[in-house]
Short mmCIF file of C-alpha atoms in Angstrom, two decimals:
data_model
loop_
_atom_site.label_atom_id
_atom_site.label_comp_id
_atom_site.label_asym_id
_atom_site.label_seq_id
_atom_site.Cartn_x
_atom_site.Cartn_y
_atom_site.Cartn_z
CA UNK A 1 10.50 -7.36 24.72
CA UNK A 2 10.73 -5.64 21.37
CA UNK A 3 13.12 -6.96 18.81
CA UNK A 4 15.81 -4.45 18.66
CA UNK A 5 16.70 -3.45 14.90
CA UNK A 6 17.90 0.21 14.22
CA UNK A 7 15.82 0.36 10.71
CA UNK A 8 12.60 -0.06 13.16
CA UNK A 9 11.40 2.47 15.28
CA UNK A 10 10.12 0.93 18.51
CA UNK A 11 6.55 1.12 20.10
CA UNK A 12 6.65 1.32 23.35
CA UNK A 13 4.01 -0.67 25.01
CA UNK A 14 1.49 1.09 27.17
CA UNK A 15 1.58 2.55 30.78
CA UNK A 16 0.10 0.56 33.38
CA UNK A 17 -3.50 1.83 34.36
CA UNK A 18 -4.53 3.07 30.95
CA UNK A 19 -8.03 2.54 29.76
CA UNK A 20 -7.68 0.52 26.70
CA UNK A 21 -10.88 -0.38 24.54
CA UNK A 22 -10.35 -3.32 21.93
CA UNK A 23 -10.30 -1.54 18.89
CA UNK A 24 -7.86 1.63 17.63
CA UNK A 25 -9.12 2.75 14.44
CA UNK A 26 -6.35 5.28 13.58
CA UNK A 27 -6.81 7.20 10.54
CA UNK A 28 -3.63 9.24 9.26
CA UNK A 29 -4.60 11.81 6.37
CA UNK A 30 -2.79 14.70 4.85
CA UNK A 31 -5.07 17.01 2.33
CA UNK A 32 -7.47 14.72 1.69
CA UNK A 33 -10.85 15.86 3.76
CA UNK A 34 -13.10 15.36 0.73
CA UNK A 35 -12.58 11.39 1.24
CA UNK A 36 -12.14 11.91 4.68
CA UNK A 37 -15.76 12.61 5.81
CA UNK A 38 -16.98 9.53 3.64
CA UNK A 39 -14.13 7.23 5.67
CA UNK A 40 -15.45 8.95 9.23
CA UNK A 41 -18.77 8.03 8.03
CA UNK A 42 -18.32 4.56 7.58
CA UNK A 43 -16.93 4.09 10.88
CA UNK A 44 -19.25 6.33 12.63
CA UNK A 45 -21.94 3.72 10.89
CA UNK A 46 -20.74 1.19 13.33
CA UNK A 47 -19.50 2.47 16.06
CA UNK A 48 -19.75 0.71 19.47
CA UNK A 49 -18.86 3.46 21.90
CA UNK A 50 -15.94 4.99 23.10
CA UNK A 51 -15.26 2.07 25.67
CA UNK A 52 -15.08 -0.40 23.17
CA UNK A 53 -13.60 1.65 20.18
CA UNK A 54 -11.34 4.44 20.22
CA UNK A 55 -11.40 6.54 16.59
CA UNK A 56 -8.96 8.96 15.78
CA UNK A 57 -7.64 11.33 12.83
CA UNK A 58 -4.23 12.21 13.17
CA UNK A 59 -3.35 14.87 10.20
CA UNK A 60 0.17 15.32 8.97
CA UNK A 61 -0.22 19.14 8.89
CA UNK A 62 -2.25 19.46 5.83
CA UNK A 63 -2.21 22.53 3.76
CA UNK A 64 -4.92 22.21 1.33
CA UNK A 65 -7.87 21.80 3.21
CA UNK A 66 -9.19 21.06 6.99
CA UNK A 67 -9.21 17.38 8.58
CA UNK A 68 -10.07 19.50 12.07
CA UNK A 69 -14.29 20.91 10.68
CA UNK A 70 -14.75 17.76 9.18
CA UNK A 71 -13.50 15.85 12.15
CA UNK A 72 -15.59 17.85 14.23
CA UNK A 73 -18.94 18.37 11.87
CA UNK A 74 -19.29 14.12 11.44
CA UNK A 75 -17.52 13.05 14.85
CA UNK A 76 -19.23 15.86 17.54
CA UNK A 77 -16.88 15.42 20.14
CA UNK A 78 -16.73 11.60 19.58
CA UNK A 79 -13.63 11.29 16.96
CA UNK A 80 -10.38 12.37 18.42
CA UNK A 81 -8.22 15.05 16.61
CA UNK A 82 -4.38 15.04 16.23
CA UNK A 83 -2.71 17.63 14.29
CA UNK A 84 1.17 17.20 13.42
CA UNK A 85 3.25 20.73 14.13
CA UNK A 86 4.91 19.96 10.65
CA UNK A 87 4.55 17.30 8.04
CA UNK A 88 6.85 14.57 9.07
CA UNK A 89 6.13 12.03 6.01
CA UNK A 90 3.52 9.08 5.56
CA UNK A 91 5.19 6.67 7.35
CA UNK A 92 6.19 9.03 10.34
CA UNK A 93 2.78 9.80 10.34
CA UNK A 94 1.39 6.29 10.73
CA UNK A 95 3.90 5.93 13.79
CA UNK A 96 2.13 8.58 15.25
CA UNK A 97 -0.93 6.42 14.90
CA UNK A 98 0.56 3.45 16.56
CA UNK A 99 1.84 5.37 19.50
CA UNK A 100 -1.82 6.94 20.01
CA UNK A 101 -3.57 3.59 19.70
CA UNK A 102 -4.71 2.98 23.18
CA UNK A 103 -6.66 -0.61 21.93
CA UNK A 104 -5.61 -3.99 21.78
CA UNK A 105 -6.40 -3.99 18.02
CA UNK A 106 -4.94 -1.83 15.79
CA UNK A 107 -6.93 -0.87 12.32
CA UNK A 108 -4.70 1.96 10.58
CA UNK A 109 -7.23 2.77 7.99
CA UNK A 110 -6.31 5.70 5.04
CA UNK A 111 -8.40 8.83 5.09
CA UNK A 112 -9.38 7.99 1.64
CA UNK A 113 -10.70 4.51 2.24
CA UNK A 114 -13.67 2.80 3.80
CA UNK A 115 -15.10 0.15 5.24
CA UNK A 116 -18.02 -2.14 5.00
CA UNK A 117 -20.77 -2.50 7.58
CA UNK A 118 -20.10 -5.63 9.82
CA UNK A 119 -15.86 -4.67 9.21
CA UNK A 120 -15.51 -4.25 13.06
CA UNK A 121 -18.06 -6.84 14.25
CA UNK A 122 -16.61 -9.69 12.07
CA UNK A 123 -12.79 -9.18 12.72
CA UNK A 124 -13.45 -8.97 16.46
CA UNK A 125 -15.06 -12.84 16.14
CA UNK A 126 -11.75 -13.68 14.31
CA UNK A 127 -9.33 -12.44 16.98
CA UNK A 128 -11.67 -13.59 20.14
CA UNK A 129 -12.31 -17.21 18.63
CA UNK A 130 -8.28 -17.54 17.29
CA UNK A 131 -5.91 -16.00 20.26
CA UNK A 132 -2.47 -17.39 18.87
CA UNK A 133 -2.79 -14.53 15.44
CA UNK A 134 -1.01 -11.78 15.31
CA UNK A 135 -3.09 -10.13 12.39
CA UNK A 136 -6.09 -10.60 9.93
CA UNK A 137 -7.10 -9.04 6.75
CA UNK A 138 -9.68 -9.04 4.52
CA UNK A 139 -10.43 -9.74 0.46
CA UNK A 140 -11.08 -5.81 -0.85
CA UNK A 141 -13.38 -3.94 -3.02
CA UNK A 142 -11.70 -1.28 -5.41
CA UNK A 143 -13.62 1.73 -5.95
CA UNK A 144 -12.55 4.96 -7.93
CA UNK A 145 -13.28 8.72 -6.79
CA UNK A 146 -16.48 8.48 -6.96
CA UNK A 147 -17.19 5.62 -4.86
CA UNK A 148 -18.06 3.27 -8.01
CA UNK A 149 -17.16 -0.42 -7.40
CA UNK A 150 -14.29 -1.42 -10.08
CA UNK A 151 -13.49 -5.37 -9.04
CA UNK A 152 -12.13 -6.99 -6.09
CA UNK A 153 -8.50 -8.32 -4.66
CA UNK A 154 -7.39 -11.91 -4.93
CA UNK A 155 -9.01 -14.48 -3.02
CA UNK A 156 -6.20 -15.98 -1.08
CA UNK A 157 -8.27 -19.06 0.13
CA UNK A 158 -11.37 -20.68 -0.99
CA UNK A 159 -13.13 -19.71 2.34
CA UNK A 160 -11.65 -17.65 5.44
CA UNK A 161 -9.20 -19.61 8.14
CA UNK A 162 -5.26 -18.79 8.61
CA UNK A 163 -3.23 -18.65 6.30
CA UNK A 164 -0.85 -21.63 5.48
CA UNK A 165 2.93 -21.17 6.12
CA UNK A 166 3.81 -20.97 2.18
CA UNK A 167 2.01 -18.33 1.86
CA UNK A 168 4.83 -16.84 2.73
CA UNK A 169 6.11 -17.20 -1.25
CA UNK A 170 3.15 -15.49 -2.13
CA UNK A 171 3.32 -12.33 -0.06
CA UNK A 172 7.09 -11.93 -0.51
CA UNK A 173 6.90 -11.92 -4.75
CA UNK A 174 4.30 -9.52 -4.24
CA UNK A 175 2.51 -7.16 -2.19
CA UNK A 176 -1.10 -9.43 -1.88
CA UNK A 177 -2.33 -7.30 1.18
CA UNK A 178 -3.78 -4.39 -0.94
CA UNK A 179 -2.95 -1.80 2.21
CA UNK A 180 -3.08 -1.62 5.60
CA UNK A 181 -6.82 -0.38 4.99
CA UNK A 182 -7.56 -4.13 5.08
CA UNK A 183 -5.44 -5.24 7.96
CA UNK A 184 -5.91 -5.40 11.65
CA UNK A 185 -2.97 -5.86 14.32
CA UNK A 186 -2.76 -6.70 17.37
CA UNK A 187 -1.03 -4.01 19.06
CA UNK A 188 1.48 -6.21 21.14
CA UNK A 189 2.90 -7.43 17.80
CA UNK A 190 3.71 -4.13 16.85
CA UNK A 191 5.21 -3.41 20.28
CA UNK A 192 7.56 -7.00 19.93
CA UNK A 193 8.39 -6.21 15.94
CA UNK A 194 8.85 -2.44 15.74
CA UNK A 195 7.47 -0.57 13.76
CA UNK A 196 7.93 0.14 9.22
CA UNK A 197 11.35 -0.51 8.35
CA UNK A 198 13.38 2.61 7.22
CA UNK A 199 14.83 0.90 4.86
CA UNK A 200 11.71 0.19 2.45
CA UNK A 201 10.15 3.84 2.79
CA UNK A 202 6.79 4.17 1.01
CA UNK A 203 6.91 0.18 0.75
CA UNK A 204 7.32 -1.06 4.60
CA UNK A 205 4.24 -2.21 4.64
CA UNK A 206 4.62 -4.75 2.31
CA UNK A 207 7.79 -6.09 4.80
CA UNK A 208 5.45 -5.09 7.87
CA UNK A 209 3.22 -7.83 6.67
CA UNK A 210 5.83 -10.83 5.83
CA UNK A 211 7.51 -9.62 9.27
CA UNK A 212 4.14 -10.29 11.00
CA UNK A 213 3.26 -13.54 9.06
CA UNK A 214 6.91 -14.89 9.62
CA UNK A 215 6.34 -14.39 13.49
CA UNK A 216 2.50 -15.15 13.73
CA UNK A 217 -0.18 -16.85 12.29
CA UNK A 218 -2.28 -14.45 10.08
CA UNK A 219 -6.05 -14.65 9.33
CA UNK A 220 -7.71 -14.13 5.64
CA UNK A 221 -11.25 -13.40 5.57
CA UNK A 222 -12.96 -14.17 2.15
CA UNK A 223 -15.93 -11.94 2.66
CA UNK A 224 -14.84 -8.19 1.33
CA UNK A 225 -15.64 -6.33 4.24
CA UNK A 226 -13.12 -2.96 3.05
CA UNK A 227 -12.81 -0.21 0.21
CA UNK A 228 -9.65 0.42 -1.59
CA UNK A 229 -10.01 3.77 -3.33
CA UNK A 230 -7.83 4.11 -6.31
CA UNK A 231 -7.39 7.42 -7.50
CA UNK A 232 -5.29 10.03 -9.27
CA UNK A 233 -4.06 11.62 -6.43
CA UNK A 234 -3.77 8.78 -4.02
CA UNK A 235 -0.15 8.41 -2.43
CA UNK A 236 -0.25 4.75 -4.33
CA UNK A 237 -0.56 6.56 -7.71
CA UNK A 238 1.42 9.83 -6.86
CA UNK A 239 4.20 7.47 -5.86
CA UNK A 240 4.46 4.30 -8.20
CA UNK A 241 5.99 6.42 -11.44
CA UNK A 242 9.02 7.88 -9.01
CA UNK A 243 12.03 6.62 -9.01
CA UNK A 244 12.34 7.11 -5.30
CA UNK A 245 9.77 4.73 -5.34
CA UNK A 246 10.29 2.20 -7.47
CA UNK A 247 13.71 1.83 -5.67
CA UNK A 248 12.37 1.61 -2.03
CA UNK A 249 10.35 -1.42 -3.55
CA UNK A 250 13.48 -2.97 -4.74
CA UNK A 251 15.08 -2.25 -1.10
CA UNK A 252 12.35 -4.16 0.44
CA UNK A 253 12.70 -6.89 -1.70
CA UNK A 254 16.40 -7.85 -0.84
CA UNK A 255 15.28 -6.73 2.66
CA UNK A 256 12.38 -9.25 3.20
CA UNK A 257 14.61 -12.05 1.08
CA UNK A 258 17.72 -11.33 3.25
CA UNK A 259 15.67 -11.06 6.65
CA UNK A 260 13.32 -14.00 6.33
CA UNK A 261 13.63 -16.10 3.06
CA UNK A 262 17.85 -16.07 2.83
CA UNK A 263 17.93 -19.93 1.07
CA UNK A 264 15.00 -18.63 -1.96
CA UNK A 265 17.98 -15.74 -2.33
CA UNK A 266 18.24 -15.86 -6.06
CA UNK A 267 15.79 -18.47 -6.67
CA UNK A 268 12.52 -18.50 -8.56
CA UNK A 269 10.50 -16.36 -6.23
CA UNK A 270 13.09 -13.85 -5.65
CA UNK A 271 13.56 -13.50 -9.79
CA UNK A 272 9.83 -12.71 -9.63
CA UNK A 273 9.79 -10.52 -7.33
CA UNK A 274 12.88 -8.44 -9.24
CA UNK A 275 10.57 -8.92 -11.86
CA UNK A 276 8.22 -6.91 -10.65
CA UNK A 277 10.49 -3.99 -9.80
CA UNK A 278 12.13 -4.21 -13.40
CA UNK A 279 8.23 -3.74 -14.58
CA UNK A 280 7.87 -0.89 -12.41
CA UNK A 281 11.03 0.88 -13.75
CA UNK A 282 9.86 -0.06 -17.32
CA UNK A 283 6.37 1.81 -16.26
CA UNK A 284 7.78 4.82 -15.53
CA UNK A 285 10.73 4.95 -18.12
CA UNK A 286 7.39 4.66 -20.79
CA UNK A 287 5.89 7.67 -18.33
CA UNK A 288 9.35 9.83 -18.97
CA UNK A 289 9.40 9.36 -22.60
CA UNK A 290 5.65 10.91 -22.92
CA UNK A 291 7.38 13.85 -21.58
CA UNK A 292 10.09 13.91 -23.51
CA UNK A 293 12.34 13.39 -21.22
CA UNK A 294 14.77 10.60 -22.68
CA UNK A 295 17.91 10.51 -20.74
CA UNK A 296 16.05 9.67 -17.60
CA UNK A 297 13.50 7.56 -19.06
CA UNK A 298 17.08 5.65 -20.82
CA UNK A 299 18.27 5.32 -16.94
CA UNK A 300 15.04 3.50 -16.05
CA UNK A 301 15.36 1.02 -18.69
CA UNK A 302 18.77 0.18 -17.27
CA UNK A 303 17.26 -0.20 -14.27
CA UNK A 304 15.19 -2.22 -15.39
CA UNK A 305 17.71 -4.81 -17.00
CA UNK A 306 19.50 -4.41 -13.47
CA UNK A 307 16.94 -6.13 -11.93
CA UNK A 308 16.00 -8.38 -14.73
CA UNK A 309 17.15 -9.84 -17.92
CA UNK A 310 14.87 -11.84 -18.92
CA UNK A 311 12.85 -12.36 -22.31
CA UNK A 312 9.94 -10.38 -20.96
CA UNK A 313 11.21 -7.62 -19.63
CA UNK A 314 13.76 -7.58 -22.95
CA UNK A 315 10.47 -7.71 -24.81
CA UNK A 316 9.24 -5.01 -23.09
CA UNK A 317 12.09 -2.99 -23.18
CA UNK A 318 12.17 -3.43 -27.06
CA UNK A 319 8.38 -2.74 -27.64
CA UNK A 320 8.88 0.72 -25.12
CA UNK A 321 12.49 1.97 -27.65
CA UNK A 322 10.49 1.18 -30.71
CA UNK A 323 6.95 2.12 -30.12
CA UNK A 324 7.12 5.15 -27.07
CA UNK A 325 10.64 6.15 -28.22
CA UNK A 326 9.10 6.57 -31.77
CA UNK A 327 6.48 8.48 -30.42
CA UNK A 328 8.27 10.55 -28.49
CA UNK A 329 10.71 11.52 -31.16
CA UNK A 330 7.73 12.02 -33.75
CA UNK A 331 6.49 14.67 -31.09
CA UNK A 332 9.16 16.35 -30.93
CA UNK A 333 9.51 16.81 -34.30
CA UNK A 334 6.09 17.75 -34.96
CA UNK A 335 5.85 20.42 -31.86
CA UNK A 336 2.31 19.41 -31.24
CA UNK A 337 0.96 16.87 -28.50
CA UNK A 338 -1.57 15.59 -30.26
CA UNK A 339 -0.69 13.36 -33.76
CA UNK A 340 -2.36 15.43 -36.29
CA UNK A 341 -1.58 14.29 -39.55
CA UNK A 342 -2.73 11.45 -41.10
CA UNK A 343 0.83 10.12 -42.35
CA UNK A 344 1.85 10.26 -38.47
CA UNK A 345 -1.29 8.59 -37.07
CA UNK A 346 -0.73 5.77 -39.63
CA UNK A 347 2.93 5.08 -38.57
CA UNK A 348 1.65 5.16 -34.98
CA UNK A 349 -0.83 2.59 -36.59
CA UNK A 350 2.32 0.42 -38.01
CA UNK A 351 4.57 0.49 -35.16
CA UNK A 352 1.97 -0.52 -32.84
CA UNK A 353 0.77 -3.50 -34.81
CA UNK A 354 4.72 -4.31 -35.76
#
C-alpha cells in the first residue's frame, strides 16, 4: 500500500491483465525537439522490442516547435506519443510519465539528454542479479549543446555495488544524483512512496532520491553509461538564478532533514546543506546587480545570511557589495554596458585584486 502523504501525489499501481515489458523509458519534453531527436536516437540505438521496452514522449503542450514529426520521423510507429491538452508544469508532467509507464522499470529520461550504448543492457543485470533495490544510477558524462564532452559526475564508489547507508549524509547536503536522466526505478517503489513532493517544486527530485534510498537499497554504477546536457536554456539553468527556485531548494532541505534525518537537524550536514542554498541566493543576488536591479539583488543577500552566517558566505557577501555593487553603480553612472574608459577598467582592475 502506498504511503499516504498529501504533498505526494499517488501512483496507482497497475490493472490486473496489463501487458507490462521490463523497461518504461518515459521521456517528458516541452519545446525542446532539436535535442529531442538526438535523445530518441540513442534509445532507438538499443532498443529491444516493444515486448521488452516500452518508449514514450509525453509533451507538455509545447509551443515552439513539434515533439509529434520528430516522434514520428525517428520512432515510425514504434515510439509512443502523448500530448498534454495544456501545459501543466515539469513536475506534473513527469507524473504523467509515471502513470503511463506500463514496465517494471522506470527510466524518466529528459528530452534533452542521452544515453550511452549498453545503458539498458547493463542496468537490467543490476536489477535481475540484486532483487532487494529499489533504484540504481549511474556516474554521468556532461556535454554542452553541441554534444561536446565537458567532464564527468562524482564517483560515489571506487567500483559499482550498493550504496552504503551513510550515504545518506552525502545525498541530503547535496543533490549527488545529477537528474533523473541517470536513475532507474522500480515502478512499485514509486507506487509505495508517491510520487515528487509538492513541497520542493523544481527540486523533488533531489527528496525523491533520499526518500528512495531511506526505504531501499540503491545501486551506483561506476561506468558512465548517461549524458547530462548542460545548456543555456535547460530547465536546470533557466531555473537556478530564480528566486522561486532557490527557495524550493531550501524547502526541500528542511523537508528531507525533518522527514528522514530529524537528530542531524541543525548539525554539521544540515549547516552545509543551508550552505548551499545561501550560495545559491548569493548567485543570483550577483545575477540582479548585473542588471541593475539592487533592491532585489539586496533581498537575496539577506537571504542569503538567513540561511547562513558564516565566514564564507560573509566573505562572499562582502566581495559581491564591493566588487558587483561597484560595478553596477559605475554602470550606471557611465550609461554604457561595456567599461570603456581606461580610468574605469583600471578600478575594475583594483577592486578585483583588493
Amino acid at each position: 500500500m502506498s504511503q499516504a502523504n498529501p504533498y505526494r501525489p499517488t501512483i496507482a499501481p497497475l490493472a490486473e491483465g496489463v501487458t507490462r515489458p521490463l523497461w518504461s523509458v518515459m521521456i517528458p519534453t516541452y519545446n525542446c525537439a532539436e535535442y529531442l531527436r538526438e535523445t530518441l536516437a540513442s534509445v532507438l540505438a538499443q532498443d529491444p522490442g516493444s515486448d521488452v521496452m516500452q518508449i514514450a514522449v509525453v509533451d507538455n503542450c509545447s509551443t515552439e516547435d513539434d515533439p509529434a514529426a520528430v516522434v514520428a520521423e525517428l520512432g515510425k510507429g514504434r515510439v509512443e506519443f502523448y500530448r498534454q491538452p495544456q501545459n501543466v508544469g515539469l513536475i506534473n508532467n513527469s507524473h504523467t510519465c509515471f502513470e503511463l509507464a506500463r514496465g517494471h522499470l522506470i527510466h524518466l529520461l529528459h528530452s534533452d539528454d542521452c544515453v550511452c550504448d549498453g545503458f539498458y543492457q547493463k542496468l537490467e543485470g543490476v536489477f535481475s542479479e540484486n532483487p532487494q533495490i529499489g533504484a540504481a544510477f549511474c556516474r554521468s558524462i556532461y556535454i554542452d549543446e553541441h554534444s561536446n564532452w565537458q567532464g564527468f559526475s562524482t564517483l560515489e564508489l571506487p567500483e559499482s555495488g550498493v550504496l552504503p547507508n551513510n550515504w545518506v549524509e552525502r545525498i541530503a547536503e547535496l543533490c549527488c544524483i545529477s537528474v533523473p536522466s541517470v536513475a532507474v526505478v522500480r515502478r512499485e517503489v514509486y507506487e509505495q512512496l508517491g510520487g515528487f513532493d509538492k513541497r520542493c517544486g523544481l527540486s523533488g527530485d533531489w527528496e525523491m532520491w533520499v526518500r528512495i534510498f531511506h526505504n531501499y537499497p540503491m545501486w551506483f554504477e561506476v561506468q558512465p553509461l548517461a549524458m547530462w546536457r548542460r545548456h543555456f536554456l535547460s530547465a536546470t539553468r533557466v531555473n537556478a538564478k530564480s528566486k522561486r527556485f532557490i527557495q524550493e531548494t531550501f524547502d526541500t532541505v528542511e523537508t528531507i532533514f525533518t522527514s528522514y534525518l530529524p537528530k542531524a537537524i541543525n548539525g554539521k550536514i544540515h549547516k552545509k546543506a543551508k550552505l548551499n542554498c545561501a550560495f545559491l541566493s548569493l548567485d543570483l543576488a550577483k545575477a540582479l546587480l548585473v542588471k541593475n536591479e539592487m533592491s532585489e539583488a539586496i533581498a537575496q543577500i539577506q537571504t542569503a545570511l538567513k540561511y547562513s552566517f558564516s565566514f564564507p558566505v560573509m566573505r562572499a557577501v562582502a566581495r559581491i557589495i564591493v566588487w558587483d555593487g561597484t560595478r553596477s553603480l559605475l554602470k550606471r553612472l557611465t550609461g554604457t554596458p561595456r567599461h570603456k574608459t581606461k580610468a574605469t577598467s583600471e578600478a575594475f582592475s583594483y577592486l578585483k585584486s583588493s
